[in-house]
Amino acid sequence: MEMEIDAMQIFRLATLFLLLMVLPASAENKGPQLQIEQPDFPFGEILQGDRVNHVFTFTNTGDQTLVVSKVKSSCGCTAALLSEREIQAGQQGEVRVSFNSTRFRGKVSKTVYLYTNDPANRMLQLHLRGTVKVEVDVVPAQLRLGPVKAGQTIDGIIRIINRSGEELEVRELKPTMNNVDLSLQGGTVQPGETLEVTISMKTAPGESRRNGYVLGKTDNPRQPELRIPVFLTVQP
């Protein structure tokens, strides 16, 4: 019986010794650890043409240097600037993000990717989310016509809506394509009202498709230019 107790005590002591050896080693080797409290920034509602600027702050809570090897954004409309690539243990880093809303409308979600040496966060995603409202609205945003038989003429309607609180002047409406006529080259639009423009496209034999734009200008400082895509499909 005494031999059994001695053997058990030896086993327990050996186990305790191993734990004491392993636990401090594991506690001392946390490595780089990226921690960020708010990876999402809801910017609410903005007007088209406004710019959103935000600073994401993160901390290296590990015990080794955190290295951010690359910062990448989901599109050219979003710029991201890193404060520094190497963040020492216990220190903070920043990512300054700027979103240009000029060519956006409705709900928007943009992403910035951080590539790091943190094993748990090899690629961290930061998000900007919100809604872009327009003062000069175009319906439809893209005009698609057809299919129509070659040699025939097809009409479509573009509506320019003044959603601002001031009178809007639209001018110099013109197509970038040949054989296209517009019913109006511009006009004055009161708040809440609509300028309706008819576009007539005459197709040619052998033509299969035609793409282009209707361009124009306004006196709205937020949306001084109009650029409306037009797509035409032609049957042989």
mmCIF file of C-alpha atoms in Angstrom:
data_model
loop_
_atom_site.group_PDB
_atom_site.id
_atom_site.type_symbol
_atom_site.label_atom_id
_atom_site.label_comp_id
_atom_site.label_asym_id
_atom_site.label_seq_id
_atom_site.Cartn_x
_atom_site.Cartn_y
_atom_site.Cartn_z
ATOM 1 C CA MET A 1 0.000 0.000 0.000
ATOM 2 C CA GLU A 2 2.799 2.381 0.907
ATOM 3 C CA MET A 3 4.479 1.670 -2.409
ATOM 4 C CA GLU A 4 1.248 2.584 -4.213
ATOM 5 C CA ILE A 5 1.015 5.887 -2.345
ATOM 6 C CA ASP A 6 4.623 6.718 -3.071
ATOM 7 C CA ALA A 7 4.142 5.961 -6.761
ATOM 8 C CA MET A 8 1.019 8.121 -6.879
ATOM 9 C CA GLN A 9 2.787 10.992 -5.164
ATOM 10 C CA ILE A 10 5.662 10.755 -7.570
ATOM 11 C CA PHE A 11 3.235 10.826 -10.516
ATOM 12 C CA ARG A 12 1.456 13.895 -9.174
ATOM 13 C CA LEU A 13 4.700 15.707 -8.495
ATOM 14 C CA ALA A 14 5.942 14.928 -11.995
ATOM 15 C CA THR A 15 2.682 16.191 -13.522
ATOM 16 C CA LEU A 16 2.811 19.379 -11.467
ATOM 17 C CA PHE A 17 6.406 19.959 -12.495
ATOM 18 C CA LEU A 18 5.531 19.619 -16.184
ATOM 19 C CA LEU A 19 2.625 22.041 -15.831
ATOM 20 C CA LEU A 20 4.834 24.576 -14.107
ATOM 21 C CA MET A 21 7.318 24.275 -16.954
ATOM 22 C CA VAL A 22 4.768 24.520 -19.778
ATOM 23 C CA LEU A 23 2.379 27.212 -18.538
ATOM 24 C CA PRO A 24 4.911 30.039 -18.165
ATOM 25 C CA ALA A 25 6.354 29.246 -21.572
ATOM 26 C CA SER A 26 2.952 29.412 -23.227
ATOM 27 C CA ALA A 27 2.077 32.609 -21.367
ATOM 28 C CA GLU A 28 5.292 34.266 -22.484
ATOM 29 C CA ASN A 29 4.796 33.464 -26.170
ATOM 30 C CA LYS A 30 1.557 35.158 -27.181
ATOM 31 C CA GLY A 31 3.092 36.461 -30.380
ATOM 32 C CA PRO A 32 1.569 39.446 -32.234
ATOM 33 C CA GLN A 33 -2.135 39.977 -31.513
ATOM 34 C CA LEU A 34 -4.299 42.507 -33.350
ATOM 35 C CA GLN A 35 -7.266 43.806 -31.395
ATOM 36 C CA ILE A 36 -9.828 46.288 -32.699
ATOM 37 C CA GLU A 37 -13.022 47.213 -30.889
ATOM 38 C CA GLN A 38 -14.966 48.677 -33.830
ATOM 39 C CA PRO A 39 -14.132 47.202 -37.256
ATOM 40 C CA ASP A 40 -17.413 48.593 -38.657
ATOM 41 C CA PHE A 41 -18.178 52.296 -39.117
ATOM 42 C CA PRO A 42 -21.809 53.214 -39.960
ATOM 43 C CA PHE A 43 -21.686 56.710 -41.466
ATOM 44 C CA GLY A 44 -25.463 57.094 -41.758
ATOM 45 C CA GLU A 45 -26.851 59.199 -44.612
ATOM 46 C CA ILE A 46 -24.786 61.513 -46.784
ATOM 47 C CA LEU A 47 -25.404 63.400 -50.013
ATOM 48 C CA GLN A 48 -23.816 62.227 -53.243
ATOM 49 C CA GLY A 49 -20.498 64.024 -53.663
ATOM 50 C CA ASP A 50 -19.740 64.103 -49.948
ATOM 51 C CA ARG A 51 -16.595 62.439 -48.640
ATOM 52 C CA VAL A 52 -16.525 60.184 -45.575
ATOM 53 C CA ASN A 53 -13.346 60.218 -43.466
ATOM 54 C CA HIS A 54 -12.790 57.839 -40.569
ATOM 55 C CA VAL A 55 -9.878 56.571 -38.478
ATOM 56 C CA PHE A 56 -9.849 52.925 -37.363
ATOM 57 C CA THR A 57 -7.650 52.403 -34.295
ATOM 58 C CA PHE A 58 -6.213 49.005 -33.374
ATOM 59 C CA THR A 59 -3.863 47.702 -30.661
ATOM 60 C CA ASN A 60 -1.142 45.061 -30.594
ATOM 61 C CA THR A 61 -2.066 43.196 -27.392
ATOM 62 C CA GLY A 62 0.585 40.534 -27.990
ATOM 63 C CA ASP A 63 4.210 40.423 -26.913
ATOM 64 C CA GLN A 64 5.846 40.494 -30.344
ATOM 65 C CA THR A 65 5.891 43.068 -33.141
ATOM 66 C CA LEU A 66 2.712 43.194 -35.231
ATOM 67 C CA VAL A 67 3.504 43.642 -38.925
ATOM 68 C CA VAL A 68 0.883 44.938 -41.370
ATOM 69 C CA SER A 69 2.265 43.781 -44.701
ATOM 70 C CA LYS A 70 -0.461 45.229 -46.939
ATOM 71 C CA VAL A 71 -3.568 47.413 -46.889
ATOM 72 C CA LYS A 72 -6.081 47.005 -49.706
ATOM 73 C CA SER A 73 -9.466 48.626 -50.428
ATOM 74 C CA SER A 74 -12.405 47.116 -52.301
ATOM 75 C CA CYS A 75 -12.445 49.865 -54.962
ATOM 76 C CA GLY A 76 -10.640 52.984 -56.117
ATOM 77 C CA CYS A 77 -13.311 55.152 -54.466
ATOM 78 C CA THR A 78 -11.905 54.235 -51.042
ATOM 79 C CA ALA A 79 -8.409 55.270 -49.957
ATOM 80 C CA ALA A 80 -6.672 53.805 -46.902
ATOM 81 C CA LEU A 81 -3.527 55.120 -45.223
ATOM 82 C CA LEU A 82 -1.680 53.139 -42.539
ATOM 83 C CA SER A 83 0.081 55.037 -39.729
ATOM 84 C CA GLU A 84 2.984 52.540 -39.649
ATOM 85 C CA ARG A 85 3.625 48.981 -40.752
ATOM 86 C CA GLU A 86 5.256 47.726 -37.555
ATOM 87 C CA ILE A 87 3.345 48.072 -34.297
ATOM 88 C CA GLN A 88 5.302 47.206 -31.173
ATOM 89 C CA ALA A 89 3.758 45.191 -28.328
ATOM 90 C CA GLY A 90 1.238 47.271 -26.392
ATOM 91 C CA GLN A 91 1.220 50.068 -28.996
ATOM 92 C CA GLN A 92 -1.581 51.345 -31.238
ATOM 93 C CA GLY A 93 -1.829 51.795 -34.977
ATOM 94 C CA GLU A 94 -4.260 53.695 -37.193
ATOM 95 C CA VAL A 95 -5.847 53.233 -40.592
ATOM 96 C CA ARG A 96 -7.205 56.459 -42.073
ATOM 97 C CA VAL A 97 -9.964 55.691 -44.571
ATOM 98 C CA SER A 98 -11.587 58.094 -47.032
ATOM 99 C CA PHE A 99 -14.628 57.247 -49.214
ATOM 100 C CA ASN A 100 -15.621 59.393 -52.219
ATOM 101 C CA SER A 101 -19.371 59.070 -52.837
ATOM 102 C CA THR A 102 -19.457 60.948 -56.156
ATOM 103 C CA ARG A 103 -20.628 58.035 -58.311
ATOM 104 C CA PHE A 104 -22.690 56.163 -55.717
ATOM 105 C CA ARG A 105 -26.304 56.154 -54.620
ATOM 106 C CA GLY A 106 -28.424 54.116 -52.234
ATOM 107 C CA LYS A 107 -26.983 51.697 -49.707
ATOM 108 C CA VAL A 108 -23.192 51.423 -49.816
ATOM 109 C CA SER A 109 -20.740 49.034 -48.155
ATOM 110 C CA LYS A 110 -16.995 49.421 -48.676
ATOM 111 C CA THR A 111 -14.254 47.202 -47.260
ATOM 112 C CA VAL A 112 -10.601 47.746 -46.348
ATOM 113 C CA TYR A 113 -8.396 44.671 -45.900
ATOM 114 C CA LEU A 114 -5.441 44.522 -43.487
ATOM 115 C CA TYR A 115 -2.930 41.698 -44.003
ATOM 116 C CA THR A 116 -0.906 40.976 -40.848
ATOM 117 C CA ASN A 117 1.355 38.420 -39.177
ATOM 118 C CA ASP A 118 -1.195 37.769 -36.411
ATOM 119 C CA PRO A 119 -2.049 34.039 -36.767
ATOM 120 C CA ALA A 120 -5.649 34.754 -35.720
ATOM 121 C CA ASN A 121 -6.049 37.782 -38.034
ATOM 122 C CA ARG A 122 -4.088 37.119 -41.203
ATOM 123 C CA MET A 123 -6.641 39.262 -43.047
ATOM 124 C CA LEU A 124 -8.758 41.698 -41.057
ATOM 125 C CA GLN A 125 -11.728 43.416 -42.706
ATOM 126 C CA LEU A 126 -12.783 46.980 -41.884
ATOM 127 C CA HIS A 127 -16.141 48.226 -43.161
ATOM 128 C CA LEU A 128 -17.749 51.550 -44.045
ATOM 129 C CA ARG A 129 -21.531 51.312 -44.383
ATOM 130 C CA GLY A 130 -24.227 53.866 -45.057
ATOM 131 C CA THR A 131 -26.635 55.424 -47.540
ATOM 132 C CA VAL A 132 -25.849 57.939 -50.283
ATOM 133 C CA LYS A 133 -28.724 60.263 -51.146
ATOM 134 C CA VAL A 134 -28.898 62.281 -54.348
ATOM 135 C CA GLU A 135 -30.134 65.812 -55.028
ATOM 136 C CA VAL A 136 -30.226 65.215 -58.787
ATOM 137 C CA ASP A 137 -31.762 61.806 -59.438
ATOM 138 C CA VAL A 138 -31.814 60.049 -62.814
ATOM 139 C CA VAL A 139 -34.369 57.307 -63.509
ATOM 140 C CA PRO A 140 -33.405 54.840 -64.758
ATOM 141 C CA ALA A 141 -29.781 55.131 -63.654
ATOM 142 C CA GLN A 142 -28.906 53.065 -66.753
ATOM 143 C CA LEU A 143 -31.125 53.076 -69.850
ATOM 144 C CA ARG A 144 -31.379 49.701 -71.598
ATOM 145 C CA LEU A 145 -33.209 49.539 -74.937
ATOM 146 C CA GLY A 146 -34.088 46.625 -77.188
ATOM 147 C CA PRO A 147 -33.908 44.162 -78.571
ATOM 148 C CA VAL A 148 -34.972 45.919 -81.772
ATOM 149 C CA LYS A 149 -34.603 44.827 -85.402
ATOM 150 C CA ALA A 150 -31.769 46.360 -87.389
ATOM 151 C CA GLY A 151 -32.881 49.394 -89.376
ATOM 152 C CA GLN A 152 -35.643 50.346 -86.960
ATOM 153 C CA THR A 153 -35.853 53.235 -84.496
ATOM 154 C CA ILE A 154 -36.463 52.735 -80.797
ATOM 155 C CA ASP A 155 -37.358 55.304 -78.140
ATOM 156 C CA GLY A 156 -36.635 55.489 -74.430
ATOM 157 C CA ILE A 157 -37.297 57.962 -71.639
ATOM 158 C CA ILE A 158 -34.851 59.444 -69.140
ATOM 159 C CA ARG A 159 -36.285 61.293 -66.142
ATOM 160 C CA ILE A 160 -34.159 63.845 -64.280
ATOM 161 C CA ILE A 161 -35.678 64.496 -60.845
ATOM 162 C CA ASN A 162 -34.845 67.493 -58.673
ATOM 163 C CA ARG A 163 -34.740 66.159 -55.087
ATOM 164 C CA SER A 164 -33.076 69.266 -53.676
ATOM 165 C CA GLY A 165 -34.837 72.239 -52.139
ATOM 166 C CA GLU A 166 -33.733 74.672 -54.834
ATOM 167 C CA GLU A 167 -34.419 75.268 -58.527
ATOM 168 C CA LEU A 168 -32.247 73.132 -60.811
ATOM 169 C CA GLU A 169 -30.870 74.116 -64.200
ATOM 170 C CA VAL A 170 -30.038 71.244 -66.592
ATOM 171 C CA ARG A 171 -28.159 72.088 -69.779
ATOM 172 C CA GLU A 172 -26.011 70.725 -72.610
ATOM 173 C CA LEU A 173 -27.604 67.278 -72.730
ATOM 174 C CA LYS A 174 -26.004 65.355 -75.584
ATOM 175 C CA PRO A 175 -25.404 61.730 -76.614
ATOM 176 C CA THR A 176 -21.957 60.263 -77.234
ATOM 177 C CA MET A 177 -23.374 57.934 -79.939
ATOM 178 C CA ASN A 178 -24.292 58.521 -83.576
ATOM 179 C CA ASN A 179 -27.856 58.394 -84.937
ATOM 180 C CA VAL A 180 -29.333 59.465 -81.608
ATOM 181 C CA ASP A 181 -31.767 62.336 -81.031
ATOM 182 C CA LEU A 182 -32.840 63.904 -77.737
ATOM 183 C CA SER A 183 -36.161 65.706 -77.286
ATOM 184 C CA LEU A 184 -34.527 68.264 -74.978
ATOM 185 C CA GLN A 185 -31.051 69.675 -74.443
ATOM 186 C CA GLY A 186 -31.905 71.026 -71.009
ATOM 187 C CA GLY A 187 -34.415 72.889 -68.912
ATOM 188 C CA THR A 188 -35.330 74.305 -65.521
ATOM 189 C CA VAL A 189 -36.618 71.883 -62.887
ATOM 190 C CA GLN A 190 -38.385 73.054 -59.745
ATOM 191 C CA PRO A 191 -37.878 71.215 -56.410
ATOM 192 C CA GLY A 192 -39.673 67.874 -56.474
ATOM 193 C CA GLU A 193 -40.367 68.075 -60.210
ATOM 194 C CA THR A 194 -39.078 66.032 -63.152
ATOM 195 C CA LEU A 195 -37.498 66.837 -66.506
ATOM 196 C CA GLU A 196 -38.490 64.118 -68.984
ATOM 197 C CA VAL A 197 -36.190 63.548 -71.957
ATOM 198 C CA THR A 198 -37.025 61.212 -74.843
ATOM 199 C CA ILE A 199 -34.099 59.514 -76.553
ATOM 200 C CA SER A 200 -34.579 58.131 -80.099
ATOM 201 C CA MET A 201 -32.022 55.687 -81.492
ATOM 202 C CA LYS A 202 -32.016 54.647 -85.146
ATOM 203 C CA THR A 203 -30.283 51.339 -85.786
ATOM 204 C CA ALA A 204 -28.277 50.392 -88.871
ATOM 205 C CA PRO A 205 -28.199 47.129 -90.878
ATOM 206 C CA GLY A 206 -25.640 44.706 -89.489
ATOM 207 C CA GLU A 207 -25.544 46.432 -86.111
ATOM 208 C CA SER A 208 -25.759 44.139 -83.070
ATOM 209 C CA ARG A 209 -25.358 46.498 -80.137
ATOM 210 C CA ARG A 210 -24.504 50.059 -79.225
ATOM 211 C CA ASN A 211 -23.286 51.452 -75.931
ATOM 212 C CA GLY A 212 -22.645 55.018 -74.901
ATOM 213 C CA TYR A 213 -23.742 57.865 -72.650
ATOM 214 C CA VAL A 214 -26.001 60.849 -72.407
ATOM 215 C CA LEU A 215 -23.901 63.629 -70.910
ATOM 216 C CA GLY A 216 -25.072 66.872 -69.375
ATOM 217 C CA LYS A 217 -24.385 69.637 -66.891
ATOM 218 C CA THR A 218 -26.291 71.118 -63.965
ATOM 219 C CA ASP A 219 -25.912 74.101 -61.659
ATOM 220 C CA ASN A 220 -26.005 71.839 -58.598
ATOM 221 C CA PRO A 221 -22.572 72.130 -56.927
ATOM 222 C CA ARG A 222 -22.733 68.562 -55.603
ATOM 223 C CA GLN A 223 -23.651 67.036 -58.964
ATOM 224 C CA PRO A 224 -22.407 69.415 -61.652
ATOM 225 C CA GLU A 225 -22.213 66.678 -64.305
ATOM 226 C CA LEU A 226 -24.608 64.026 -65.592
ATOM 227 C CA ARG A 227 -23.351 60.782 -67.098
ATOM 228 C CA ILE A 228 -26.151 58.363 -67.983
ATOM 229 C CA PRO A 229 -25.145 54.986 -69.496
ATOM 230 C CA VAL A 230 -27.208 53.795 -72.478
ATOM 231 C CA PHE A 231 -27.200 50.205 -73.783
ATOM 232 C CA LEU A 232 -28.917 49.132 -77.018
ATOM 233 C CA THR A 233 -29.403 45.544 -78.219
ATOM 234 C CA VAL A 234 -30.128 44.996 -81.942
ATOM 235 C CA GLN A 235 -31.498 41.850 -83.577
ATOM 236 C CA PRO A 236 -30.049 40.830 -86.956
#
